């Protein structure tokens, strides 16, 4: 079958912070660079980031990259690779100042320097006291970042292919990456984008869960494409959750609601936190609250027809207090839960926010399999696992990750492209045909499963069996269930087979990516019998040898899930930084 | 309105912010089928707004400076009630 081929020096899939930062590096080096995106670049999910980006600029008080590194290693519960973490924290001031020069409108101090605010987990002097390290542009940091980077890319002649969806990675017989297969949404025509170097910057896959703060676009396409092409996925059991999102919607209810007197209740109306944390009650730490909520739901005391959430009650508060101290909450609740919290409690559930795992890379953005770089293949941003976030991401380190590893992968690609033969090799067709067959199956399928049904089954299974707090038996059952859901996904069917902007087809193709992420997550979580960072299990006991259930003797290692046979392999954590001493293992407590 | 434009508009109702996705999902399902061609074109223009501004207008946190777009934003807002 003949497929049109477009040729570039570099092809980048994804126009969020990571993709744009990498593209800029390449285009400014004079290389012919294509960037593909499902949506207009400045509508990438990076636009949602509000909190800020961290860098030890020390503009308000003394700070040091080494302290930032310490906080990141500790935050990661020692699962982060210390070479990559050192690299990121050392580079942070450079990439942030660079972004300022690109026109990013950071908040400023009176003297004109970048204003820095405090943020959870940012400490000075190796965990001693809070330090101001987060740089922000009002509450629109991600938005401003995308705009600055996009404008700069336009100037540098980056070629954007907007409303194009990459479908699959193309590798030759030796496994070298040659580019991607992609579909133009307007026509449903399929093309090959062939390049000397290919970067995935497709963002996260938070939509595998029923409750997620992620926009609908976050379907883990890069992870699905990599998995189908035989690339393992690293540490996929680690996902960050917030305790209270609106059930069924995912929009966050700030933790301040409990601070103002909000009470969590189960189906019997009981204030259940009294049993789990007799003193702190509803103000207990995030982990304790999440765990209690999930236990209530699992033991059948959840609310609603599916008994799948609990209630956050503020009906006893003075309506004036709700209006003055909790602005926005009432509106969110009315809009997304159809409930006026002055009159009735808000349905809430722990909600997925951020994916720590991803495509295994080193700090240069090279994809690493069996300890060797995959020739021509790079990944950066939330889709990648460098690994700087380990078992738990420190707030504001994600935007930093985009800048640092977007840039470093761009540089690695430039070096590689310069040494590559001038002419592109003959295109290997096996992966192209596999991809075309995937599209064709969808066109031909009848009597299959509806996309919405299969997606809902996947999301409910992940939420129930592999959520914020995990139980041994539930995980084992979850593995069997998600493999059943996979069978449903294999027969998904679309009624609309038309060619132009066929949203149904795009959603079906996205679901085929999500299911790969769901399997990787469930199977990796089931196998990891300890608690570490965001992966918390009921059967990992807190003992003197295993504080908080963390089992360094057996589990100080990265998971690698392989799609083929759902095999799990492991690789050691890099404990040796680039230039400083190891940050030695300690119990993680704040 | 021609089929291509309509379907382009449907895809572009996918945004970078969850709160917008959720509100537009409702609007697209319930209100979009009832719009005239002129109104659809106006909605198409609303979709060109940056996400953070768009959300602020829909939430009523700030007023849309473009009076032409305001009625369509009001309809999106009304669809949430
Ligand atoms: C509500 C919220 C608030 C946050 N706040 C902060 C914060 O304050 N600080 C912080 O550090 N982090 C924050 N984060 C996390 C951070 O925003 C994300 O991790 C980060 O923006 C991801 O950027 P990215 O470049 O990897 O991907 P994204 O910005 O998600 O971009 C992905 C790109 O890939 C494209 N794409 C995907 N699949 C395909 C395909 N198949 N074909 C073509 N293109 C494709 C998309 O169109 C898009 O352009 C927040 C996250 C959320 C959800």
Short mmCIF file of C-alpha atoms in Angstrom, two decimals, chain A residues 85-390:
data_model
loop_
_atom_site.label_atom_id
_atom_site.label_comp_id
_atom_site.label_asym_id
_atom_site.label_seq_id
_atom_site.Cartn_x
_atom_site.Cartn_y
_atom_site.Cartn_z
CA UNK A 85 17.69 15.20 39.37
CA UNK A 86 21.04 16.94 39.76
CA UNK A 87 20.96 17.88 36.08
CA UNK A 88 17.44 19.31 36.33
CA UNK A 89 18.02 21.31 39.51
CA UNK A 90 21.33 22.75 38.26
CA UNK A 91 19.80 23.72 34.94
CA UNK A 92 16.68 25.23 36.51
CA UNK A 93 17.93 28.82 36.96
CA UNK A 94 19.28 28.85 33.37
CA UNK A 95 16.10 27.63 31.69
CA UNK A 96 13.88 29.92 33.75
CA UNK A 97 15.97 32.99 32.97
CA UNK A 98 16.06 31.92 29.34
CA UNK A 99 12.27 31.73 29.35
CA UNK A 100 12.19 35.23 30.80
CA UNK A 101 14.26 36.37 27.82
CA UNK A 102 11.81 34.66 25.48
CA UNK A 103 9.19 37.07 26.82
CA UNK A 104 7.60 35.15 29.68
CA UNK A 105 5.79 37.72 31.87
CA UNK A 106 6.93 36.46 35.29
CA UNK A 107 5.69 38.22 38.43
CA UNK A 108 8.42 40.57 39.61
CA UNK A 109 9.95 42.03 42.73
CA UNK A 110 10.31 45.80 43.11
CA UNK A 111 13.92 45.54 41.88
CA UNK A 112 12.72 43.86 38.66
CA UNK A 113 13.97 40.37 39.50
CA UNK A 114 11.59 37.37 39.24
CA UNK A 115 9.28 37.15 42.26
CA UNK A 116 9.33 33.78 44.03
CA UNK A 117 6.66 32.29 46.24
CA UNK A 118 6.73 29.46 48.78
CA UNK A 119 5.33 26.07 47.75
CA UNK A 120 4.82 22.74 49.55
CA UNK A 121 8.03 20.71 49.82
CA UNK A 122 10.42 23.56 48.86
CA UNK A 123 12.94 23.86 51.68
CA UNK A 124 16.29 25.50 52.31
CA UNK A 125 19.40 23.92 53.72
CA UNK A 126 18.43 20.26 53.13
CA UNK A 127 14.96 20.20 54.55
CA UNK A 128 15.37 22.81 57.28
CA UNK A 129 12.76 25.48 56.59
CA UNK A 130 10.52 26.64 53.73
CA UNK A 131 12.10 28.67 50.95
CA UNK A 132 10.60 30.77 48.15
CA UNK A 133 11.43 28.90 44.96
CA UNK A 134 8.33 28.95 42.73
CA UNK A 135 8.25 31.44 39.84
CA UNK A 136 4.86 32.27 38.42
CA UNK A 137 3.07 34.49 35.95
CA UNK A 138 0.00 35.37 38.04
CA UNK A 139 -2.22 32.27 38.01
CA UNK A 140 -1.46 31.63 34.35
CA UNK A 141 2.05 30.25 34.39
CA UNK A 142 1.44 27.40 31.93
CA UNK A 143 -0.57 29.62 29.61
CA UNK A 144 2.15 32.29 29.55
CA UNK A 145 4.82 29.65 29.01
CA UNK A 146 3.03 28.21 25.98
CA UNK A 147 2.51 31.64 24.45
CA UNK A 148 6.14 32.69 24.89
CA UNK A 149 7.45 29.43 23.44
CA UNK A 150 4.95 29.33 20.58
CA UNK A 151 5.73 32.87 19.41
CA UNK A 152 9.42 32.14 19.49
CA UNK A 153 8.92 28.95 17.46
CA UNK A 154 6.96 30.80 14.81
CA UNK A 155 9.86 33.20 14.49
CA UNK A 156 12.30 30.31 14.21
CA UNK A 157 10.25 28.75 11.37
CA UNK A 158 9.16 25.61 13.14
CA UNK A 159 6.58 23.91 10.89
CA UNK A 160 3.39 23.22 12.79
CA UNK A 161 0.94 20.50 11.78
CA UNK A 162 -2.06 21.40 13.88
CA UNK A 163 -5.02 19.02 14.17
CA UNK A 164 -2.90 16.08 13.19
CA UNK A 165 -2.87 12.92 15.27
CA UNK A 166 0.18 10.67 15.39
CA UNK A 167 -0.95 7.04 15.29
CA UNK A 168 2.17 4.91 15.56
CA UNK A 169 5.93 4.91 15.81
CA UNK A 170 7.92 3.61 12.85
CA UNK A 171 10.97 1.43 13.59
CA UNK A 172 13.14 -0.49 11.14
CA UNK A 173 14.24 -4.13 11.50
CA UNK A 174 17.07 -3.11 13.83
CA UNK A 175 14.69 -1.14 16.00
CA UNK A 176 15.96 2.28 14.89
CA UNK A 177 13.23 4.89 14.90
CA UNK A 178 12.38 6.44 11.53
CA UNK A 179 9.42 8.66 12.37
CA UNK A 180 5.68 8.37 12.89
CA UNK A 181 2.49 7.51 11.07
CA UNK A 182 0.00 10.36 11.45
CA UNK A 183 -3.55 11.22 10.43
CA UNK A 184 -4.70 14.61 9.19
CA UNK A 185 -7.97 15.20 11.02
CA UNK A 186 -9.60 17.26 8.32
CA UNK A 187 -9.37 14.46 5.76
CA UNK A 188 -8.53 11.31 7.74
CA UNK A 189 -5.63 10.86 5.30
CA UNK A 190 -2.70 8.94 6.71
CA UNK A 191 0.90 10.08 6.12
CA UNK A 192 4.33 9.05 7.28
CA UNK A 193 6.47 11.76 8.85
CA UNK A 194 9.98 10.49 8.34
CA UNK A 195 12.86 12.09 10.21
CA UNK A 196 16.36 11.51 11.44
CA UNK A 197 15.22 12.07 15.01
CA UNK A 198 11.76 11.70 16.57
CA UNK A 199 10.62 13.13 19.91
CA UNK A 200 7.50 12.23 21.88
CA UNK A 201 6.17 15.07 24.04
CA UNK A 202 2.54 13.97 24.17
CA UNK A 203 1.84 14.67 27.84
CA UNK A 204 0.06 12.50 30.40
CA UNK A 205 -2.68 9.87 30.42
CA UNK A 206 -4.79 10.94 33.40
CA UNK A 207 -7.96 9.95 31.55
CA UNK A 208 -7.41 6.27 32.43
CA UNK A 209 -9.15 7.06 35.73
CA UNK A 210 -12.85 7.81 36.20
CA UNK A 211 -11.97 10.87 38.23
CA UNK A 212 -9.17 13.01 36.83
CA UNK A 213 -8.19 16.67 36.80
CA UNK A 214 -6.84 16.19 33.27
CA UNK A 215 -8.61 17.61 30.22
CA UNK A 216 -10.13 15.11 27.76
CA UNK A 217 -7.07 15.44 25.52
CA UNK A 218 -4.76 13.60 27.97
CA UNK A 219 -5.03 10.13 26.54
CA UNK A 220 -1.45 8.93 26.75
CA UNK A 221 -0.98 8.59 23.00
CA UNK A 222 2.81 8.60 23.23
CA UNK A 223 2.72 5.77 25.75
CA UNK A 224 0.37 3.68 23.61
CA UNK A 225 2.47 4.26 20.50
CA UNK A 226 5.70 3.39 22.34
CA UNK A 227 4.20 0.25 23.90
CA UNK A 228 2.90 -1.02 20.57
CA UNK A 229 6.37 -0.48 19.11
CA UNK A 230 7.97 -2.66 21.78
CA UNK A 231 9.27 0.09 24.08
CA UNK A 232 8.69 -0.71 27.79
CA UNK A 233 6.95 1.79 30.10
CA UNK A 234 8.66 2.73 33.37
CA UNK A 235 7.17 3.13 36.86
CA UNK A 236 3.57 3.35 35.65
CA UNK A 237 2.21 2.42 39.10
CA UNK A 238 2.98 5.93 40.35
CA UNK A 239 0.20 8.51 39.96
CA UNK A 240 -0.42 11.59 42.06
CA UNK A 241 -3.95 12.05 43.43
CA UNK A 242 -5.87 14.80 45.21
CA UNK A 243 -8.26 13.64 47.94
CA UNK A 244 -11.27 15.66 46.85
CA UNK A 245 -12.43 16.09 43.27
CA UNK A 246 -16.11 16.39 42.33
CA UNK A 247 -17.28 12.81 41.73
CA UNK A 248 -17.92 12.14 38.06
CA UNK A 249 -16.29 15.41 36.94
CA UNK A 250 -12.79 15.59 38.47
CA UNK A 251 -12.79 19.33 39.13
CA UNK A 252 -10.88 19.90 42.37
CA UNK A 253 -12.43 21.10 45.59
CA UNK A 254 -9.62 22.85 47.48
CA UNK A 255 -8.46 21.32 50.69
CA UNK A 256 -9.29 24.65 52.30
CA UNK A 257 -12.92 23.50 52.46
CA UNK A 258 -12.04 21.05 55.21
CA UNK A 259 -10.02 23.81 56.87
CA UNK A 260 -13.16 25.94 57.04
CA UNK A 261 -15.09 23.14 58.74
CA UNK A 262 -16.12 20.81 55.92
CA UNK A 263 -16.94 17.29 57.10
CA UNK A 264 -16.65 14.02 55.17
CA UNK A 265 -19.60 11.64 55.50
CA UNK A 266 -20.41 8.12 54.28
CA UNK A 267 -23.75 6.70 53.08
CA UNK A 268 -24.98 6.41 56.69
CA UNK A 269 -24.25 10.11 57.19
CA UNK A 270 -21.46 9.18 59.60
CA UNK A 271 -18.49 11.51 60.09
CA UNK A 272 -16.13 8.65 59.36
CA UNK A 273 -12.85 10.53 59.84
CA UNK A 274 -13.46 10.34 63.60
CA UNK A 275 -12.67 6.63 63.40
CA UNK A 276 -9.50 7.00 61.31
CA UNK A 277 -8.00 10.12 62.89
CA UNK A 278 -9.68 10.79 66.26
CA UNK A 279 -7.74 14.01 66.82
CA UNK A 280 -7.22 15.64 63.44
CA UNK A 281 -10.45 14.20 61.99
CA UNK A 282 -11.22 15.85 58.65
CA UNK A 283 -8.01 17.88 58.86
CA UNK A 284 -5.76 14.81 58.82
CA UNK A 285 -3.04 14.71 56.15
CA UNK A 286 -3.86 14.04 52.52
CA UNK A 287 -2.75 10.39 52.65
CA UNK A 288 -4.82 9.61 55.72
CA UNK A 289 -7.94 11.26 54.32
CA UNK A 290 -7.59 9.54 50.94
CA UNK A 291 -7.08 6.18 52.56
CA UNK A 292 -10.15 6.60 54.78
CA UNK A 293 -12.33 7.66 51.85
CA UNK A 294 -11.30 4.66 49.77
CA UNK A 295 -11.78 2.28 52.69
CA UNK A 296 -15.32 3.56 53.22
CA UNK A 297 -16.14 3.10 49.53
CA UNK A 298 -14.56 -0.36 49.40
CA UNK A 299 -16.43 -1.54 52.45
CA UNK A 300 -19.77 -0.64 50.87
CA UNK A 301 -20.38 2.65 52.65
CA UNK A 302 -20.00 4.81 49.55
CA UNK A 303 -22.81 7.06 48.35
CA UNK A 304 -24.89 7.31 45.20
CA UNK A 305 -26.40 4.54 43.07
CA UNK A 306 -22.97 3.00 42.47
CA UNK A 307 -21.75 3.60 46.04
CA UNK A 308 -18.62 5.06 44.50
CA UNK A 309 -18.06 8.35 46.32
CA UNK A 310 -18.41 10.02 49.72
CA UNK A 311 -19.91 13.38 50.68
CA UNK A 312 -18.25 16.62 51.71
CA UNK A 313 -20.70 18.41 53.93
CA UNK A 314 -20.65 22.16 54.53
CA UNK A 315 -24.40 22.60 55.03
CA UNK A 316 -23.78 23.42 58.71
CA UNK A 317 -21.62 26.45 57.81
CA UNK A 318 -23.07 29.93 57.67
CA UNK A 319 -23.95 30.62 54.02
CA UNK A 320 -22.14 33.96 54.37
CA UNK A 321 -18.93 32.13 55.37
CA UNK A 322 -19.29 29.86 52.34
CA UNK A 323 -19.69 32.87 50.09
CA UNK A 324 -16.85 34.89 51.60
CA UNK A 325 -14.26 32.26 52.54
CA UNK A 326 -14.87 29.63 49.88
CA UNK A 327 -15.56 31.56 46.72
CA UNK A 328 -15.80 29.39 43.69
CA UNK A 329 -16.59 26.21 45.59
CA UNK A 330 -20.30 26.84 45.54
CA UNK A 331 -20.18 27.58 41.83
CA UNK A 332 -18.09 24.48 41.07
CA UNK A 333 -20.45 22.33 43.07
CA UNK A 334 -23.58 23.69 41.43
CA UNK A 335 -22.08 23.44 37.98
CA UNK A 336 -20.34 20.10 38.11
CA UNK A 337 -22.21 18.17 40.81
CA UNK A 338 -25.61 19.81 40.41
CA UNK A 339 -25.63 20.44 44.14
CA UNK A 340 -25.86 23.70 46.06
CA UNK A 341 -23.50 23.04 48.99
CA UNK A 342 -25.46 25.45 51.19
CA UNK A 343 -28.32 22.99 50.99
CA UNK A 344 -26.78 19.57 50.35
CA UNK A 345 -23.35 17.89 50.60
CA UNK A 346 -20.95 17.69 47.63
CA UNK A 347 -20.13 14.22 46.19
CA UNK A 348 -16.33 13.82 46.18
CA UNK A 349 -13.76 11.18 45.33
CA UNK A 350 -9.94 10.98 45.24
CA UNK A 351 -8.89 12.34 41.84
CA UNK A 352 -5.91 11.58 39.64
CA UNK A 353 -3.69 14.51 38.76
CA UNK A 354 -0.22 13.60 37.47
CA UNK A 355 1.63 10.64 35.99
CA UNK A 356 5.14 10.09 37.33
CA UNK A 357 6.05 7.16 35.07
CA UNK A 358 6.47 7.05 31.31
CA UNK A 359 8.81 6.25 28.45
CA UNK A 360 12.23 5.46 29.97
CA UNK A 361 14.82 8.12 29.15
CA UNK A 362 18.09 9.45 30.51
CA UNK A 363 18.66 13.12 31.34
CA UNK A 364 19.60 13.79 27.73
CA UNK A 365 16.10 12.83 26.61
CA UNK A 366 17.34 9.69 24.85
CA UNK A 367 14.95 6.75 25.15
CA UNK A 368 16.76 3.93 26.93
CA UNK A 369 15.95 0.24 26.48
CA UNK A 370 18.22 -2.50 27.82
CA UNK A 371 20.67 0.18 28.98
CA UNK A 372 21.15 1.48 25.42
CA UNK A 373 19.64 4.46 23.61
CA UNK A 374 17.05 3.58 20.96
CA UNK A 375 18.59 5.16 17.86
CA UNK A 376 16.65 8.22 16.73
CA UNK A 377 14.09 8.19 19.55
CA UNK A 378 13.64 10.80 22.30
CA UNK A 379 10.96 11.69 24.86
CA UNK A 380 10.37 14.63 27.22
CA UNK A 381 7.72 16.03 29.55
CA UNK A 382 4.96 14.15 31.31
CA UNK A 383 5.11 11.27 28.79
CA UNK A 384 8.74 10.60 29.72
CA UNK A 385 10.33 9.11 32.82
CA UNK A 386 13.88 10.50 33.22
CA UNK A 387 13.28 9.78 36.17
CA UNK A 388 13.15 12.98 38.18
CA UNK A 389 9.79 12.53 39.91
CA UNK A 390 10.35 8.96 41.06
#
